[in-house]
Amino acid sequence: MPSYIRKEPRMRQPKSKVLLRLGTYLMRHKGMVFAALMLTIASNLLALVGPTLSGYAIDAIEPGKGAVIFEQVFYYCFLMAVFYAASSVLSYILSALMIYLSQKIVYQMRKEVFEKLADMPVNYFDTHQTGDILSRISYDIDTVNASLSNDLLQICTSVITVVGSFIMMVRLSPPLVTIFFVTVPASILFTRYRTKKVRPLFHKRSEKLGELNGFTEEIISGHKTTKAYHQEATMQSRFDQKNEEAVTAFYNADYYGSITGPSVNFINNISLSLVSVFGALLYLFSKISLGDISSFVLYSRKFSGPINEAANILSELQSACSAADRVFQLLDEPSEKADAADAIVLDHVRGDVKMENIRFGYTPDKIIIPDLNMVAPAGSTVAIVGHTGAGKTTLINLLMRFYDPQGGVISVDGHDIQHVTRKSLRLSYAMVLQDTWLFNGTIFDNIAYGKPGATMEEVTAAAKAAKIDSYIRKLPDGYQTYLSEDGVNISQGQKQLLTIARAMLLDAKMLILDEATSNVDTRTEIQIQAAMQELMKGKTCFIIAHRLSTIQHADNILVVDGGNIVEQGTHAQLMAKGGYYANLYQSQFH
């Protein structure tokens, strides 16, 4: 199996393309998007009436004489309270709607990612850290969710507020509006400049977090090994390095992203100062009333405020775009190659397997199987032995079409598996791997995993054949005992027996056992072998084993070295030959 992790840089999509792609998710919910737009417009228009009413209230006070028309002041103040209250209610409804909408989008995005992972070839998982994949499903999509529910709403609100405020300011005093012809372009140019500088930092932040999660997942999975070899300090040092890189990436992104907001706020405050100065001059020449100056100042704050807020949320948008880009990179990864147009469904499988002139490498520049031939007649038991890295598991990957060879033909019952549907091919095999896998659920569900609708009698029979039935019945809830994650509440040997029972339940004509008894004791192993001899009758079986004592009755033993079959025959024939196999066998018993 390849052990490398892919490190080549991936091309980032332009931010505009990422945003447009996110927009396609919004357009799947046109009704809610339209309702949100209407609520946004209504809420902001109601809020925009407030400064005008404030100006009317101020104009009801006559300067100098101190005459106040209280009826008008109270009237306009009451209307302000009504409009602002209505705006707040609509804003609350809008926020609730956006949260619901963002959850719908995130649900769909996670669903697509998970479905994509199910369709991806095995080599993707062999070459990518599990923690990094999980980071994309969790952290990156959560970041997109926060942006959709908060930033998107803020941007829509800002656009309406800016446009509405600008119109109202033009109505009040066109000369004062000219001040923003200088400050607004300055804000926009500065924001665009900072955006180009900051976006790569947020992409790096997401990458470093993915690396940290991947490393953490590896360390937690191998915690016992770390303890056994007393390497806590070493792993802590490596974690500190990864943690430092992630923290530095977060700091750089947030620090340089946070510069934009205060800088734009400074430019906007300059505009407010200019409005105050020139507004006072216009008032002295009776070109504007105090009420209109007050309204203009309030509108100028509403006008410049959203620009400042947009700059403040820019860093969050950068983070969201980088996170979405990582998610879209995963979605754009090539799926497992589609079945050939002329692919047939394997039916009534006998189990006659052949490998002819197979040439294969996990990477094109490193061929590990130069030329391999193998014949497994229907109903025979083929054992595959060899030292670690000799290519034993690779043969299984090829048989199951987890990988395709660069040359040669693999056939089942005379059919080239390149022209057989993957589903029917893989369902023709039952498999027990060295690394057991159990999911959260009952023992019954775990055994019946590969055969939906299996009866209790069938599950029980499989458990008895795997010598695990008596253990299950001793449990308080028997077959309904709930297993925690990956079966951590039972021993490793019992987990292996459950996976063997799962394979026994399948009505498959071909069986793959990859170190299937490596985690059980010798006594249990002997019991399993006896039961499996009966079970394996009439099936083509491929057994990978380091314990050569378990394969002495195999019909054919393939000795693999360097990707080639260097010897083959029965146990007796190979021992009599006195070659590679005989030396390997004797080394285990002497």
Coordinates of C-alpha atoms in Angstrom, one line a residue:
M1 CA 0.0 0.0 0.0
P2 CA 1.3 3.5 -0.7
S3 CA 2.2 5.3 2.4
Y4 CA 3.0 8.8 1.0
I5 CA 0.7 11.8 1.5
R6 CA 0.1 14.0 -1.5
K7 CA 1.8 17.4 -1.1
E8 CA 1.7 18.9 -4.5
P9 CA 0.1 22.4 -4.6
R10 CA -3.4 22.7 -5.8
M11 CA -4.6 25.6 -8.0
R12 CA -6.9 27.9 -6.0
Q13 CA -10.1 29.0 -7.8
P14 CA -10.6 32.8 -8.2
K15 CA -12.7 34.2 -5.4
S16 CA -15.4 35.3 -7.9
K17 CA -15.8 31.7 -9.1
V18 CA -16.0 30.4 -5.6
L19 CA -18.7 32.9 -4.7
L20 CA -20.6 32.1 -7.9
R21 CA -20.5 28.4 -7.0
L22 CA -21.8 29.1 -3.5
G23 CA -24.5 31.1 -5.3
T24 CA -25.7 28.0 -7.0
Y25 CA -26.5 26.5 -3.6
L26 CA -28.5 29.6 -2.7
M27 CA -30.5 29.4 -6.0
R28 CA -31.7 25.9 -5.0
H29 CA -33.8 27.7 -2.4
K30 CA -35.2 30.6 -4.6
G31 CA -38.3 31.1 -2.4
M32 CA -36.4 31.6 0.8
V33 CA -33.8 33.8 -1.0
F34 CA -36.5 36.0 -2.4
A35 CA -38.2 36.3 1.0
A36 CA -34.9 37.2 2.6
L37 CA -34.3 39.8 0.0
M38 CA -37.7 41.4 0.5
L39 CA -37.2 41.4 4.3
T40 CA -33.8 42.9 3.9
I41 CA -35.2 45.7 1.7
A42 CA -38.2 46.4 4.0
S43 CA -36.1 46.4 7.2
N44 CA -33.5 48.8 5.9
L45 CA -36.0 51.1 4.2
L46 CA -37.8 51.4 7.5
A47 CA -34.6 52.2 9.3
L48 CA -33.6 54.8 6.7
V49 CA -36.7 56.8 7.5
G50 CA -35.4 57.5 11.1
P51 CA -32.8 60.2 10.3
T52 CA -35.3 62.2 8.2
L53 CA -37.8 62.1 11.1
S54 CA -35.0 63.1 13.4
G55 CA -34.3 66.2 11.2
Y56 CA -38.0 67.1 11.3
A57 CA -38.0 66.9 15.1
I58 CA -35.0 69.2 15.3
D59 CA -36.5 71.7 12.9
A60 CA -39.5 71.9 15.2
I61 CA -37.2 73.7 17.6
E62 CA -36.7 77.4 16.7
P63 CA -33.1 78.5 17.4
G64 CA -32.5 81.6 19.4
K65 CA -36.0 82.2 20.8
G66 CA -36.2 78.7 22.3
A67 CA -39.6 78.1 20.9
V68 CA -40.4 74.4 20.7
I69 CA -43.4 72.9 18.9
F70 CA -43.7 69.9 21.3
E71 CA -46.6 68.3 19.4
Q72 CA -44.4 68.0 16.3
V73 CA -41.3 66.8 18.3
F74 CA -43.3 64.1 20.1
Y75 CA -45.1 63.1 16.9
Y76 CA -41.9 62.6 14.9
C77 CA -40.2 60.8 17.9
F78 CA -43.2 58.5 18.1
L79 CA -42.9 57.7 14.4
M80 CA -39.2 57.1 14.8
A81 CA -39.9 54.6 17.5
V82 CA -42.5 52.8 15.4
F83 CA -40.3 52.6 12.3
Y84 CA -37.3 51.4 14.2
A85 CA -39.3 48.8 16.1
A86 CA -40.8 47.5 12.8
S87 CA -37.3 47.4 11.3
S88 CA -36.0 45.4 14.3
V89 CA -38.8 42.9 14.1
L90 CA -38.2 42.3 10.3
S91 CA -34.5 42.1 11.0
Y92 CA -35.1 39.3 13.6
I93 CA -37.3 37.4 11.2
L94 CA -34.6 37.8 8.5
S95 CA -31.9 36.6 10.8
A96 CA -33.9 33.5 11.7
L97 CA -34.6 32.8 8.0
M98 CA -30.9 33.2 7.0
I99 CA -29.9 30.8 9.8
Y100 CA -32.4 28.2 8.5
L101 CA -31.3 28.8 4.9
S102 CA -27.6 28.4 5.7
Q103 CA -28.4 25.2 7.6
K104 CA -30.2 23.8 4.5
I105 CA -27.2 24.7 2.3
V106 CA -24.6 23.3 4.7
Y107 CA -26.7 20.1 5.0
Q108 CA -26.7 19.8 1.2
M109 CA -23.0 20.6 1.0
R110 CA -22.0 18.0 3.6
K111 CA -24.3 15.5 1.9
E112 CA -22.6 16.1 -1.4
V113 CA -19.1 15.8 0.2
F114 CA -20.0 12.5 1.9
E115 CA -21.5 11.1 -1.3
K116 CA -18.4 12.2 -3.2
L117 CA -16.2 10.4 -0.7
A118 CA -18.2 7.3 -1.2
D119 CA -17.6 7.5 -4.9
M120 CA -13.9 8.3 -4.7
P121 CA -11.2 5.7 -5.5
V122 CA -9.3 4.0 -2.7
N123 CA -6.0 5.7 -3.7
Y124 CA -7.4 9.1 -2.6
F125 CA -7.7 7.8 1.0
D126 CA -4.3 6.2 0.7
T127 CA -2.7 9.5 -0.2
H128 CA -4.6 12.0 2.0
Q129 CA -4.6 12.4 5.7
T130 CA -7.8 11.4 7.4
G131 CA -7.7 14.4 9.7
D132 CA -7.4 16.8 6.7
I133 CA -10.5 15.2 5.1
L134 CA -12.4 15.5 8.3
S135 CA -11.3 19.1 8.6
R136 CA -12.9 19.9 5.2
I137 CA -16.2 18.2 6.3
S138 CA -16.4 19.9 9.7
Y139 CA -14.3 23.1 10.1
D140 CA -14.3 24.3 6.4
I141 CA -18.1 23.7 5.9
D142 CA -18.8 25.3 9.3
T143 CA -16.8 28.4 8.2
V144 CA -18.9 28.6 5.1
N145 CA -22.0 28.2 7.2
A146 CA -21.0 31.2 9.4
S147 CA -20.4 33.3 6.4
L148 CA -23.7 32.5 4.7
S149 CA -25.8 33.1 7.9
N150 CA -23.9 36.3 9.0
D151 CA -21.7 37.8 6.3
L152 CA -24.0 37.4 3.4
L153 CA -26.9 39.0 5.3
Q154 CA -24.5 41.8 6.4
I155 CA -23.4 42.5 2.8
C156 CA -27.0 42.6 1.5
T157 CA -28.0 45.0 4.3
S158 CA -24.9 47.1 3.6
V159 CA -25.7 47.5 -0.1
I160 CA -29.3 48.6 0.6
T161 CA -28.2 50.9 3.4
V162 CA -25.5 52.5 1.3
V163 CA -27.7 53.1 -1.7
G164 CA -30.6 54.4 0.3
S165 CA -28.4 56.7 2.4
F166 CA -26.8 58.1 -0.7
I167 CA -30.1 58.9 -2.3
M168 CA -31.3 60.6 0.9
M169 CA -28.1 62.6 1.2
V170 CA -28.4 63.8 -2.4
R171 CA -32.0 64.9 -1.6
L172 CA -30.8 66.9 1.4
S173 CA -27.6 68.5 0.1
P174 CA -25.9 67.6 -3.2
P175 CA -22.8 69.8 -2.4
L176 CA -22.0 67.8 0.8
V177 CA -22.3 64.5 -1.1
T178 CA -19.2 65.5 -3.2
I179 CA -17.1 64.8 -0.1
F180 CA -17.7 61.1 -0.5
F181 CA -16.4 61.2 -4.1
V182 CA -13.0 61.3 -2.5
T183 CA -13.3 59.1 0.6
V184 CA -15.4 56.3 -0.9
P185 CA -13.0 55.5 -3.8
A186 CA -10.1 55.7 -1.3
S187 CA -11.9 53.1 0.9
I188 CA -12.6 50.8 -2.1
L189 CA -9.1 50.9 -3.5
F190 CA -7.5 50.2 -0.2
T191 CA -9.9 47.3 0.5
R192 CA -9.2 45.7 -2.9
Y193 CA -5.4 46.1 -2.3
R194 CA -5.7 44.4 1.1
T195 CA -7.9 41.6 -0.3
K196 CA -5.3 40.5 -2.7
K197 CA -2.7 40.4 0.1
V198 CA -4.8 38.7 2.7
R199 CA -6.6 35.9 0.7
P200 CA -3.5 33.6 0.4
L201 CA -3.1 33.9 4.2
F202 CA -6.5 32.5 4.9
H203 CA -6.0 29.7 2.4
K204 CA -2.8 28.8 4.2
R205 CA -4.7 29.0 7.6
S206 CA -7.2 26.3 6.4
E207 CA -4.4 24.1 5.1
K208 CA -2.4 24.3 8.3
L209 CA -5.4 23.5 10.3
G210 CA -6.1 20.4 8.1
E211 CA -2.5 19.3 8.6
L212 CA -2.8 19.8 12.4
N213 CA -6.0 17.7 12.5
G214 CA -4.4 15.0 10.3
F215 CA -1.4 14.8 12.6
T216 CA -3.6 14.8 15.7
E217 CA -5.8 12.0 14.3
E218 CA -2.6 9.9 13.7
I219 CA -1.2 10.4 17.2
I220 CA -4.5 9.6 18.9
S221 CA -4.9 6.4 16.8
G222 CA -1.4 5.3 17.7
H223 CA -1.5 6.4 21.3
K224 CA -0.7 3.0 22.7
T225 CA 2.4 2.7 20.4
T226 CA 3.6 6.1 21.6
K227 CA 3.3 4.9 25.2
A228 CA 4.9 1.6 24.5
Y229 CA 8.0 3.2 22.9
H230 CA 8.0 6.0 25.4
Q231 CA 8.0 8.6 22.7
E232 CA 5.6 11.1 24.3
A233 CA 8.2 13.8 24.3
T234 CA 9.0 13.2 20.6
M235 CA 5.4 13.3 19.6
Q236 CA 4.8 16.4 21.8
S237 CA 7.6 18.1 20.1
R238 CA 6.2 17.3 16.6
F239 CA 2.8 18.4 17.7
D240 CA 4.2 21.7 19.1
Q241 CA 5.7 22.3 15.7
K242 CA 2.4 21.6 13.8
N243 CA 0.5 23.6 16.4
E244 CA 3.0 26.5 16.1
E245 CA 2.6 26.5 12.3
A246 CA -1.2 26.5 12.6
V247 CA -1.2 29.3 15.2
T248 CA 1.2 31.4 13.1
A249 CA -1.0 30.9 10.1
F250 CA -4.1 31.9 12.1
Y251 CA -2.3 34.9 13.6
N252 CA -1.0 36.2 10.2
A253 CA -4.5 35.8 8.6
D254 CA -6.3 37.5 11.4
Y255 CA -3.7 40.2 12.0
Y256 CA -3.3 41.3 8.5
G257 CA -7.0 40.9 7.8
S258 CA -7.9 43.1 10.8
I259 CA -5.9 46.0 9.4
T260 CA -8.5 46.7 6.8
G261 CA -11.4 47.6 9.1
P262 CA -9.7 50.2 11.2
S263 CA -8.0 51.8 8.1
V264 CA -11.3 52.1 6.3
N265 CA -12.9 53.4 9.5
F266 CA -10.3 56.1 9.7
I267 CA -11.1 57.2 6.1
N268 CA -14.8 57.3 6.9
N269 CA -14.2 59.4 10.1
I270 CA -12.3 61.9 7.9
S271 CA -15.5 62.1 5.7
L272 CA -17.6 62.8 8.8
S273 CA -15.3 65.6 9.9
L274 CA -15.5 67.2 6.4
V275 CA -19.3 66.9 6.5
S276 CA -19.4 68.7 9.8
V277 CA -17.1 71.5 8.6
F278 CA -18.7 72.1 5.3
G279 CA -22.2 71.6 6.7
A280 CA -21.6 74.4 9.2
L281 CA -20.5 76.7 6.4
L282 CA -23.6 76.0 4.4
Y283 CA -25.7 76.6 7.5
L284 CA -24.1 80.0 7.9
F285 CA -25.1 80.9 4.4
S286 CA -28.6 79.6 5.0
K287 CA -28.2 76.9 2.4
I288 CA -29.3 74.1 4.8
S289 CA -31.2 73.8 8.1
L290 CA -29.9 72.4 11.3
G291 CA -32.4 69.5 11.0
D292 CA -31.1 68.7 7.5
I293 CA -27.5 68.8 8.8
S294 CA -28.5 66.4 11.6
S295 CA -30.2 64.1 9.1
F296 CA -27.3 64.3 6.7
V297 CA -24.8 63.4 9.5
L298 CA -26.9 60.4 10.5
Y299 CA -27.2 59.3 6.8
S300 CA -23.5 59.8 6.4
R301 CA -22.9 57.4 9.3
K302 CA -25.3 54.9 7.8
F303 CA -23.6 55.4 4.4
S304 CA -20.0 55.0 5.7
G305 CA -20.8 52.5 8.5
P306 CA -21.6 49.6 6.1
I307 CA -18.5 50.3 4.1
N308 CA -16.5 50.1 7.3
E309 CA -18.4 46.9 8.3
A310 CA -17.9 45.4 4.9
A311 CA -14.2 45.9 5.4
N312 CA -14.4 44.4 8.9
I313 CA -16.1 41.2 7.5
L314 CA -13.7 41.0 4.6
S315 CA -11.4 38.8 6.6
E316 CA -14.3 36.5 7.4
L317 CA -15.2 36.4 3.7
Q318 CA -11.6 35.6 2.8
S319 CA -11.7 32.7 5.3
A320 CA -15.1 31.5 4.0
C321 CA -13.8 31.6 0.4
S322 CA -10.7 29.7 1.3
A323 CA -12.7 27.1 3.2
A324 CA -15.2 26.8 0.3
D325 CA -12.4 26.4 -2.1
R326 CA -11.0 23.5 -0.1
V327 CA -14.4 21.9 -0.1
F328 CA -14.9 22.4 -3.8
Q329 CA -11.4 21.0 -4.4
L330 CA -12.6 17.8 -2.8
L331 CA -15.8 17.8 -4.8
D332 CA -13.8 18.3 -8.0
E333 CA -11.5 15.3 -7.3
P334 CA -12.0 12.6 -9.9
S335 CA -14.5 9.9 -8.9
E336 CA -13.8 6.3 -9.2
K337 CA -13.6 5.5 -12.9
A338 CA -17.0 4.6 -14.3
D339 CA -17.7 1.1 -15.4
A340 CA -17.0 0.4 -19.1
A341 CA -19.9 1.0 -21.4
D342 CA -20.0 -2.7 -22.2
A343 CA -19.6 -3.8 -18.6
I344 CA -21.6 -6.9 -17.6
V345 CA -23.0 -8.0 -14.2
L346 CA -21.3 -11.0 -12.8
D347 CA -23.9 -13.6 -12.1
H348 CA -23.8 -17.2 -11.1
V349 CA -20.1 -16.8 -10.2
R350 CA -18.0 -20.0 -10.1
G351 CA -14.8 -18.3 -8.9
D352 CA -12.3 -19.2 -11.6
V353 CA -9.7 -16.3 -11.3
K354 CA -6.7 -15.6 -13.5
M355 CA -4.1 -12.9 -13.5
E356 CA -2.1 -12.7 -16.8
N357 CA 1.0 -10.6 -17.4
I358 CA 0.0 -8.1 -14.7
R359 CA 2.1 -4.9 -14.6
F360 CA 1.3 -2.5 -11.8
G361 CA 2.7 0.4 -9.7
Y362 CA 0.9 2.7 -7.3
T363 CA 2.6 5.5 -9.2
P364 CA 3.5 5.3 -12.9
D365 CA 7.2 5.9 -12.2
K366 CA 7.5 3.1 -9.7
I367 CA 6.4 -0.3 -10.9
I368 CA 6.3 -2.8 -8.1
I369 CA 4.8 -5.7 -10.1
P370 CA 6.6 -6.0 -13.4
D371 CA 5.1 -9.3 -14.8
L372 CA 2.8 -11.5 -12.7
N373 CA 0.8 -14.5 -13.6
M374 CA -1.6 -16.5 -11.4
V375 CA -4.3 -19.1 -11.8
A376 CA -6.9 -19.9 -9.1
P377 CA -9.4 -22.5 -10.3
A378 CA -12.9 -22.3 -9.0
G379 CA -13.2 -23.8 -5.5
S380 CA -9.5 -23.8 -4.8
T381 CA -7.7 -22.2 -1.8
V382 CA -4.8 -20.0 -2.8
A383 CA -2.4 -18.8 -0.1
I384 CA -0.2 -15.7 -0.7
V385 CA 2.9 -15.5 1.4
G386 CA 6.1 -13.3 1.5
H387 CA 7.9 -10.8 3.5
T388 CA 6.4 -7.4 4.3
G389 CA 6.2 -5.2 1.2
A390 CA 6.5 -8.1 -1.2
G391 CA 3.2 -7.2 -2.8
K392 CA 0.7 -9.5 -1.1
T393 CA -2.0 -6.9 -0.2
T394 CA -1.4 -5.3 -3.7
L395 CA -2.7 -8.5 -5.3
I396 CA -5.9 -8.2 -3.3
N397 CA -6.3 -4.6 -4.3
L398 CA -6.0 -5.6 -7.9
L399 CA -8.5 -8.5 -7.5
M400 CA -11.1 -6.2 -6.0
R401 CA -10.3 -3.4 -8.5
F402 CA -9.4 -0.9 -5.8
Y403 CA -6.6 -0.3 -8.2
D404 CA -6.3 -1.1 -11.9
P405 CA -3.1 -2.5 -13.4
Q406 CA -1.1 -0.6 -16.0
G407 CA -0.9 -3.7 -18.1
G408 CA -2.2 -7.3 -18.3
V409 CA -5.6 -8.9 -17.7
I410 CA -7.4 -10.1 -14.6
S411 CA -10.4 -12.3 -15.3
V412 CA -13.2 -14.0 -13.3
D413 CA -14.9 -16.9 -15.0
G414 CA -13.3 -15.8 -18.2
H415 CA -14.6 -12.2 -18.0
D416 CA -12.0 -9.4 -18.0
I417 CA -12.9 -7.5 -14.8
Q418 CA -12.3 -4.3 -16.7
H419 CA -15.5 -5.1 -18.5
V420 CA -17.4 -6.1 -15.3
T421 CA -19.4 -3.8 -13.1
R422 CA -17.4 -3.0 -9.9
K423 CA -20.5 -3.6 -7.8
S424 CA -21.1 -7.1 -9.0
L425 CA -17.3 -7.9 -8.8
R426 CA -17.0 -6.7 -5.2
L427 CA -20.2 -8.4 -4.1
S428 CA -18.7 -11.6 -5.4
Y429 CA -16.1 -11.5 -2.7
A430 CA -16.4 -11.7 1.0
M431 CA -13.5 -10.1 2.8
V432 CA -11.9 -10.1 6.2
L433 CA -9.0 -7.7 6.7
Q434 CA -6.3 -7.5 9.3
D435 CA -7.5 -4.1 10.4
T436 CA -11.0 -4.8 11.8
W437 CA -13.7 -2.3 11.3
L438 CA -16.9 -2.2 13.4
F439 CA -19.4 0.7 13.6
N440 CA -21.6 2.1 16.3
G441 CA -24.5 -0.3 16.5
T442 CA -25.5 -3.7 17.8
I443 CA -23.6 -6.9 17.4
F444 CA -26.4 -8.2 15.2
D445 CA -26.2 -5.1 12.9
N446 CA -22.4 -5.4 12.6
I447 CA -22.6 -9.1 11.6
A448 CA -25.5 -8.5 9.2
Y449 CA -23.7 -5.4 7.7
G450 CA -23.1 -7.0 4.3
K451 CA -26.5 -8.7 4.0
P452 CA -29.4 -6.4 4.6
G453 CA -32.5 -8.3 5.8
A454 CA -30.5 -11.2 7.3
T455 CA -32.5 -13.2 9.8
M456 CA -31.4 -13.9 13.4
E457 CA -31.0 -17.6 12.4
E458 CA -28.5 -16.7 9.7
V459 CA -26.6 -14.3 11.9
T460 CA -26.5 -16.9 14.7
A461 CA -25.2 -19.6 12.3
A462 CA -22.4 -17.3 11.1
A463 CA -21.5 -16.4 14.6
K464 CA -21.3 -20.1 15.6
A465 CA -19.1 -20.9 12.6
A466 CA -16.8 -18.1 13.7
K467 CA -16.7 -19.5 17.3
I468 CA -18.1 -16.2 18.7
D469 CA -21.7 -17.2 19.4
S470 CA -21.1 -18.5 23.0
Y471 CA -19.3 -15.2 23.9
I472 CA -22.1 -13.1 22.5
R473 CA -24.8 -15.0 24.4
K474 CA -22.9 -14.4 27.7
L475 CA -23.3 -10.6 27.2
P476 CA -26.2 -9.0 29.1
D477 CA -28.0 -8.0 25.8
G478 CA -26.7 -10.8 23.6
Y479 CA -26.9 -10.0 20.0
Q480 CA -28.5 -6.6 20.8
T481 CA -25.4 -5.5 22.7
Y482 CA -24.4 -2.1 21.5
L483 CA -20.8 -1.6 20.4
S484 CA -19.1 1.7 20.9
E485 CA -17.0 3.3 18.2
D486 CA -14.9 0.7 16.4
G487 CA -15.9 -1.8 19.1
V488 CA -13.5 -0.5 21.7
N489 CA -15.6 -2.2 24.5
I490 CA -14.6 -5.6 23.3
S491 CA -11.1 -7.2 22.8
Q492 CA -9.2 -7.1 19.5
G493 CA -9.6 -10.8 19.0
Q494 CA -13.4 -10.7 19.5
K495 CA -13.6 -7.8 17.0
Q496 CA -11.7 -10.0 14.5
L497 CA -14.1 -12.9 15.1
L498 CA -17.1 -10.6 14.5
T499 CA -15.7 -9.5 11.2
I500 CA -15.1 -13.1 10.3
A501 CA -18.7 -13.9 11.1
R502 CA -19.7 -11.0 8.9
A503 CA -17.8 -12.5 6.0
M504 CA -19.3 -16.0 6.7
L505 CA -22.8 -14.6 6.4
L506 CA -22.3 -13.5 2.8
D507 CA -23.3 -15.9 0.0
A508 CA -20.2 -15.1 -2.0
K509 CA -18.3 -17.5 -4.1
M510 CA -14.9 -16.0 -3.5
L511 CA -13.3 -15.2 -0.1
I512 CA -10.4 -13.0 0.8
L513 CA -8.7 -13.4 4.2
D514 CA -6.0 -10.8 4.8
E515 CA -4.2 -11.9 8.0
A516 CA -7.7 -12.7 9.2
T517 CA -6.5 -14.7 12.3
S518 CA -3.6 -12.5 13.2
N519 CA -5.3 -11.1 16.3
V520 CA -6.7 -14.2 17.9
D521 CA -4.9 -16.7 20.2
T522 CA -3.6 -20.0 18.9
R523 CA -6.5 -22.1 20.4
T524 CA -9.2 -19.9 18.9
E525 CA -7.2 -19.8 15.6
I526 CA -7.4 -23.6 15.4
Q527 CA -11.1 -23.6 16.1
I528 CA -11.6 -21.0 13.4
Q529 CA -9.6 -22.9 10.9
A530 CA -11.6 -26.1 11.5
A531 CA -14.9 -24.1 11.0
M532 CA -13.6 -22.3 8.0
Q533 CA -12.5 -25.5 6.2
E534 CA -16.2 -26.5 6.1
L535 CA -17.3 -23.0 5.2
M536 CA -14.7 -22.6 2.4
K537 CA -15.8 -25.7 0.5
G538 CA -16.8 -24.8 -3.0
K539 CA -15.4 -21.3 -2.8
T540 CA -12.3 -19.7 -4.3
C541 CA -10.3 -18.5 -1.3
F542 CA -7.4 -16.1 -1.2
I543 CA -5.5 -16.2 2.1
I544 CA -2.7 -13.8 3.0
A545 CA -0.9 -15.0 6.1
H546 CA 2.3 -14.6 8.0
R547 CA 1.6 -17.7 10.1
L548 CA 2.5 -20.4 7.6
S549 CA 1.0 -23.0 9.9
T550 CA -2.5 -21.8 8.9
I551 CA -2.0 -22.4 5.1
Q552 CA -0.6 -25.9 5.0
H553 CA -3.8 -27.3 3.5
A554 CA -4.0 -24.7 0.7
D555 CA -4.4 -26.1 -2.8
N556 CA -1.8 -23.7 -4.1
I557 CA 0.7 -21.4 -2.2
L558 CA 2.1 -18.4 -4.0
V559 CA 5.4 -17.1 -2.7
V560 CA 5.6 -13.4 -3.6
D561 CA 8.9 -11.4 -3.7
G562 CA 9.4 -8.0 -5.3
G563 CA 6.0 -8.2 -6.9
N564 CA 6.7 -11.5 -8.7
I565 CA 5.7 -15.1 -7.9
V566 CA 9.0 -16.7 -7.2
E567 CA 7.6 -20.1 -6.1
Q568 CA 4.2 -21.8 -6.1
G569 CA 2.9 -25.2 -5.2
T570 CA 1.5 -27.2 -2.3
H571 CA 3.1 -27.0 1.2
A572 CA 4.6 -30.4 0.7
Q573 CA 6.0 -29.6 -2.8
L574 CA 7.5 -26.3 -1.6
M575 CA 9.1 -27.8 1.5
A576 CA 10.6 -30.6 -0.7
K577 CA 12.0 -28.0 -3.0
G578 CA 13.9 -26.4 -0.1
G579 CA 13.8 -22.9 -1.6
Y580 CA 12.4 -19.5 -0.5
Y581 CA 9.2 -20.9 1.1
A582 CA 11.0 -23.7 3.0
N583 CA 13.5 -21.2 4.5
L584 CA 10.6 -18.9 5.5
Y585 CA 8.7 -21.8 7.1
Q586 CA 11.7 -23.1 9.0
S587 CA 12.5 -19.6 10.3
Q588 CA 9.1 -19.5 12.0
F589 CA 9.5 -22.8 13.8
H590 CA 13.2 -22.9 14.7

